[in-house]
Short mmCIF file of C-alpha atoms in Angstrom, two decimals:
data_model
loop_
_atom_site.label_atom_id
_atom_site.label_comp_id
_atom_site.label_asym_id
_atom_site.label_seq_id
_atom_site.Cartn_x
_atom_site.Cartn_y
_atom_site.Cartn_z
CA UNK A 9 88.86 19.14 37.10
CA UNK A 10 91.11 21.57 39.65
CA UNK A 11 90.14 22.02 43.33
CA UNK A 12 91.65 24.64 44.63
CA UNK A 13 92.54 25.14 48.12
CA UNK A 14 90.54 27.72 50.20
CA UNK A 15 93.24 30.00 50.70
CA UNK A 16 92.54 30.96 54.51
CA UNK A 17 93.32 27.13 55.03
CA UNK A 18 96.64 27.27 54.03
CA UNK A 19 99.55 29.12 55.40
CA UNK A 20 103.52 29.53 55.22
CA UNK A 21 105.59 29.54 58.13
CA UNK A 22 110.04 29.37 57.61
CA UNK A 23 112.33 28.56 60.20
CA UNK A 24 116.26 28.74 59.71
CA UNK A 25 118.49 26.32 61.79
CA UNK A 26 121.88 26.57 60.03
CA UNK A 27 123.87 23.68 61.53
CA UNK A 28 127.63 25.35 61.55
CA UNK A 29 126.30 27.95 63.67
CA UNK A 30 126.76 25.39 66.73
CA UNK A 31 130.16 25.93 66.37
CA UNK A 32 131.15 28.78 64.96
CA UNK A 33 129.12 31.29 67.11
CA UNK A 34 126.76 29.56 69.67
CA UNK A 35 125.24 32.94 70.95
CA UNK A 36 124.01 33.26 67.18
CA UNK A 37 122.85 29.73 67.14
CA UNK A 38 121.08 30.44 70.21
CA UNK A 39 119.37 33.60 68.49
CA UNK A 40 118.46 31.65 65.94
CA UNK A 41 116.35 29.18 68.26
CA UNK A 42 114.88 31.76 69.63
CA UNK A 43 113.66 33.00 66.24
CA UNK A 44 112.34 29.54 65.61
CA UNK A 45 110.35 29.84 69.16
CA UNK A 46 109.33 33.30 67.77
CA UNK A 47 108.05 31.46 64.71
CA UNK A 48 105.97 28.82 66.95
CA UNK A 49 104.78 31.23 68.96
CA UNK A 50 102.99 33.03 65.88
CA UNK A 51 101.67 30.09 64.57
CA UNK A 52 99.63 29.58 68.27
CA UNK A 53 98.75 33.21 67.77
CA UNK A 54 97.51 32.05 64.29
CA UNK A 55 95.48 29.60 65.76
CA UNK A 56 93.34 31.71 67.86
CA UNK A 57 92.64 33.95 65.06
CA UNK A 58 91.51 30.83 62.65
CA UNK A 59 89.64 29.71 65.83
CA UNK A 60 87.84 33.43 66.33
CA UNK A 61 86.58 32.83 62.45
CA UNK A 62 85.51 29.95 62.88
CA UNK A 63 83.56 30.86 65.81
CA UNK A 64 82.23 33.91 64.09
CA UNK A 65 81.47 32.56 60.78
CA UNK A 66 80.67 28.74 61.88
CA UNK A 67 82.64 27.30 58.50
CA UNK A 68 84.58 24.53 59.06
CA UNK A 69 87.13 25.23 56.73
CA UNK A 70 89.04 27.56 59.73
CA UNK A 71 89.19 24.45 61.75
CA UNK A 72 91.39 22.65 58.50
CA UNK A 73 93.69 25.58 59.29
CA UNK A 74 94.06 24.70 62.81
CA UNK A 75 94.48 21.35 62.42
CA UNK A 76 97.19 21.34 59.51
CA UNK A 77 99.09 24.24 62.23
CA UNK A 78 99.12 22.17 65.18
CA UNK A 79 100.77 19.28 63.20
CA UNK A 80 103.37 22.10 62.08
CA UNK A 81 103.67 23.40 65.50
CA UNK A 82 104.62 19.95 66.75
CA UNK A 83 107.06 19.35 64.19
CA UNK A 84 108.77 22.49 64.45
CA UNK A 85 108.80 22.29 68.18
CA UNK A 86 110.95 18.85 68.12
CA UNK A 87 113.35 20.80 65.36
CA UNK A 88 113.93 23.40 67.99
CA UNK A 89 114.01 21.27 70.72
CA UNK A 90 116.77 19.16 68.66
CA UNK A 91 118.95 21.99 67.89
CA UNK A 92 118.76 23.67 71.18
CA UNK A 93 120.04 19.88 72.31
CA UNK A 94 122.82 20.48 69.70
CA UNK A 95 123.44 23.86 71.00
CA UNK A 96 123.69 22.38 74.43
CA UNK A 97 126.27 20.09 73.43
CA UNK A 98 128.81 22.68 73.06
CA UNK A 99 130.87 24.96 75.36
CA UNK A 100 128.56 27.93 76.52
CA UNK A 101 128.77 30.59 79.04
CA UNK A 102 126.76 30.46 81.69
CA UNK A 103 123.88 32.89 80.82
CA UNK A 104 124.08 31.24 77.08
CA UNK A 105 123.36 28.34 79.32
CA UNK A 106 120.52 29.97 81.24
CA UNK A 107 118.81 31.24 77.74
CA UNK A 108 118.40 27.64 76.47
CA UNK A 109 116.93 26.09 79.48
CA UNK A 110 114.09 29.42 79.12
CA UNK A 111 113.98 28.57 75.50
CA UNK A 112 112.95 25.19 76.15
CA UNK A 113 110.76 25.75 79.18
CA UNK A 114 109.33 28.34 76.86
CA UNK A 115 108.91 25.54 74.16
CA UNK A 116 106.96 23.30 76.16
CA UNK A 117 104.75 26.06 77.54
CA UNK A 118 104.24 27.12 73.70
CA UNK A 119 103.18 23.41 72.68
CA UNK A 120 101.07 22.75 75.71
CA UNK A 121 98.83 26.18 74.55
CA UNK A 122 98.63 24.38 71.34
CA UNK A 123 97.21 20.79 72.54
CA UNK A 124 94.61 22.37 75.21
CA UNK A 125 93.44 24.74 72.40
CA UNK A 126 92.97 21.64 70.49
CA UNK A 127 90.83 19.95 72.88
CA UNK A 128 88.94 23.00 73.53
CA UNK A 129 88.08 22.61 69.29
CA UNK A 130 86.96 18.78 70.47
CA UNK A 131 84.74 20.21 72.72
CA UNK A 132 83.22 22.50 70.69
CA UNK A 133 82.57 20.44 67.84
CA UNK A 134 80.75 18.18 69.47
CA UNK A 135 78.30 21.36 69.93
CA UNK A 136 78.68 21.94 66.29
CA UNK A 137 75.85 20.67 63.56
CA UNK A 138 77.53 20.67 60.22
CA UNK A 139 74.06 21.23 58.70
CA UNK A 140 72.73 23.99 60.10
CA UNK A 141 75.98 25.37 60.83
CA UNK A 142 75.01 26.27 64.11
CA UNK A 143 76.61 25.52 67.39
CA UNK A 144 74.25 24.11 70.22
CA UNK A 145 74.88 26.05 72.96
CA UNK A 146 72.74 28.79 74.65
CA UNK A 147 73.40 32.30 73.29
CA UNK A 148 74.92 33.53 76.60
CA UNK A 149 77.35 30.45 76.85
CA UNK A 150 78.36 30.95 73.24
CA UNK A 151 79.32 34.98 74.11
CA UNK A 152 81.33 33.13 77.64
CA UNK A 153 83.26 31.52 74.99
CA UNK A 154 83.87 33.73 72.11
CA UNK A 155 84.45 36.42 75.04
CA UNK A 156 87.67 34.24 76.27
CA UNK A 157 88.79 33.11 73.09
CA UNK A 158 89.28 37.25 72.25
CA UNK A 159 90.98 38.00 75.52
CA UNK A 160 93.66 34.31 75.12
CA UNK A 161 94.27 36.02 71.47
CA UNK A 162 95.43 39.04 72.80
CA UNK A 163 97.72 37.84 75.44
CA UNK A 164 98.88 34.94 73.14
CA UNK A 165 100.26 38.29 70.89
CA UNK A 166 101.71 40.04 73.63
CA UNK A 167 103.24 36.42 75.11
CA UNK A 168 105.06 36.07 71.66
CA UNK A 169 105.95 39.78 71.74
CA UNK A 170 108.03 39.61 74.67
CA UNK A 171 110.70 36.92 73.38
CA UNK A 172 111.44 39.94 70.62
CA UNK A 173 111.59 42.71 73.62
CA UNK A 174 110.58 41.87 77.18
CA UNK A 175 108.25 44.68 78.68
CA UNK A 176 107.74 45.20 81.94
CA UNK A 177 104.38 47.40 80.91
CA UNK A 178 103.24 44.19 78.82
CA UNK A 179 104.13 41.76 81.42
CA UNK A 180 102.20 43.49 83.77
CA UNK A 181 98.95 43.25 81.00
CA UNK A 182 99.27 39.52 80.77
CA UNK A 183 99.64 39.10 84.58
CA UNK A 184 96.14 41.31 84.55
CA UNK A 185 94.77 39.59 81.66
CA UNK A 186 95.14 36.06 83.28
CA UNK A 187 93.54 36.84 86.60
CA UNK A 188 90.57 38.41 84.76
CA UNK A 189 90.26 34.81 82.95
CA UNK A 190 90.50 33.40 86.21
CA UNK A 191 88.01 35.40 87.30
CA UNK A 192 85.32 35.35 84.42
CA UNK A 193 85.83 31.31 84.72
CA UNK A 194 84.37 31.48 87.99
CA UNK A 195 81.66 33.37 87.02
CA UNK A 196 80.92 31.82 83.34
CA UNK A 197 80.77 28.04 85.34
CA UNK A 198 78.51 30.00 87.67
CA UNK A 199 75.63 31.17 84.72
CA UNK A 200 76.21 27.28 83.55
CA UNK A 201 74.85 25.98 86.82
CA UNK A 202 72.47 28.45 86.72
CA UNK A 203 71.62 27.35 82.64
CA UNK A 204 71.22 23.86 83.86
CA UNK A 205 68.79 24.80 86.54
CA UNK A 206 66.58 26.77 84.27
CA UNK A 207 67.13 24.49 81.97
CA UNK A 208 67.96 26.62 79.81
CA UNK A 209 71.39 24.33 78.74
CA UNK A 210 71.60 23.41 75.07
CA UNK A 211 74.60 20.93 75.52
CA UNK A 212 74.29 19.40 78.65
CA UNK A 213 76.44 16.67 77.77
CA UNK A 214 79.79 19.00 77.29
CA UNK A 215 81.70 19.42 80.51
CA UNK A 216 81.65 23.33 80.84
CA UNK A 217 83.20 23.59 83.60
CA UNK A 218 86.12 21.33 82.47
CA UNK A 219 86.25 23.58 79.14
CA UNK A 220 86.55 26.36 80.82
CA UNK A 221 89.61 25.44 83.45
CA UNK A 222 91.02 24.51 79.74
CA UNK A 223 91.11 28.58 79.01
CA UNK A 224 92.59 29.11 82.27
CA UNK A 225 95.40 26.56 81.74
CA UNK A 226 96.20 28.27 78.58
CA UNK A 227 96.63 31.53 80.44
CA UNK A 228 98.44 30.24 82.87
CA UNK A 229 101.22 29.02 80.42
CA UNK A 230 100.91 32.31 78.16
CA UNK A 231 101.86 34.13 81.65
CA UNK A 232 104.43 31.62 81.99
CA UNK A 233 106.37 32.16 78.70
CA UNK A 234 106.08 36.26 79.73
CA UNK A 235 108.51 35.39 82.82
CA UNK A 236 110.89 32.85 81.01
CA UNK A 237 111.92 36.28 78.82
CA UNK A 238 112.38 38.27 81.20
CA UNK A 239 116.34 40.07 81.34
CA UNK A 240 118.39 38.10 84.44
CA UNK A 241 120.79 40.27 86.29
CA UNK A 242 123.55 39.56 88.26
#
């Protein structure tokens, strides 16, 4: 007997970290880190896509993909923190010096996406009957939700984007798209009071408004990793 794996839970991500590079050219070493960023960066993107599905098609099987890539982005995070540590260990210019510290701010910023999006998943399955494959949430709570999750995948693209070519144009969308999430969190924990009131609330027991500061966090760090890229001049 075979089982085959659902395709759409599996997935392929490369990084290259060549050692000798360290020494023989530590700008290119640094590019190289940066392309390994790049690389974590898409995964996160990847996430909110497999999380989208999921939402849209309630099977499960999108949320095997999300787990098996935030193991992988964890693990390739403490490669590219390691050889960014290597890197550091070497004689570098001052702005090579600069571009690893925003690599690694960038990092952290990049991994912290990837745990609140996890415990955004947490809260959601606990919403989620296996069953009838139905989530139990009111419908207008369930558009709040799938609403922000679009939006975060958006920016999460144009985050990545900039570490390949900073824009001041895009910079200026994620800036905009993070105070609109502000803004619809206010009003989304808003309807919830109001849903609890009517009771009108599937889930009471989920903290709402706690889930959705969670959205706003991961904003907040999207818009961060936007400014880490952005050209210094003297």
């Amino acid at each position: 007997l075979i089982i085959r794996e659902d395709k759409e839970t599996e997935f392929q991500y490369n990084i290259n970290l060549p050692i000798s590079l360290i020494n023989e050219s530590p700008e290119l070493a640094i590019e190289a880190a940066k392309r390994g960023f790049q690389t974590i960066a898409e995964m996160n993107y990847d996430v909110f896509i497999s999380l989208e599905k999921f939402l849209d098609s309630k099977q499960k099987k999108y949320l095997l993909r999300t787990e098996k890539l935030y193991i992988a982005i964890s693990e390739m995070r403490k490669t590219v923190y390691d050889y960014i540590a290597r890197i550091n260990t070497s004689s570098l210019k001052e702005h090579e010096s600069s571009t690893t510290m925003r690599l690694v701010m960038a990092s952290r910023s990049q991994e912290r996406v990837s745990e609140i999006v996890q415990d955004v998943e947490d809260v959601l399955k606990r919403t989620y009957d296996p069953k009838t494959k139905k989530f139990m949430l009111s419908d207008s709570a369930f558009s709040e939700i799938k609403f922000i999750v679009k939006i975060l995948k958006g920016v999460q693209r144009r985050s990545f984007e900039q570490s390949k070519r900073w824009s001041r144009t895009r910079n200026s969308e994620i800036v905009a798209a993070h105070k609109e999430i502000t803004q619809f969190v206010e009003v989304a924990i808003e309807n919830h009071i109001k849903r609890v009131k009517d009771k009108t609330c599937l889930a009471p027991k989920i903290d709402y408004h706690d889930l959705m500061h969670m959205f706003d966090r991961v904003a907040r760090h999207q818009e961060k990793m936007s400014k880490y890229f952005k050209r210094r001049t003297n």
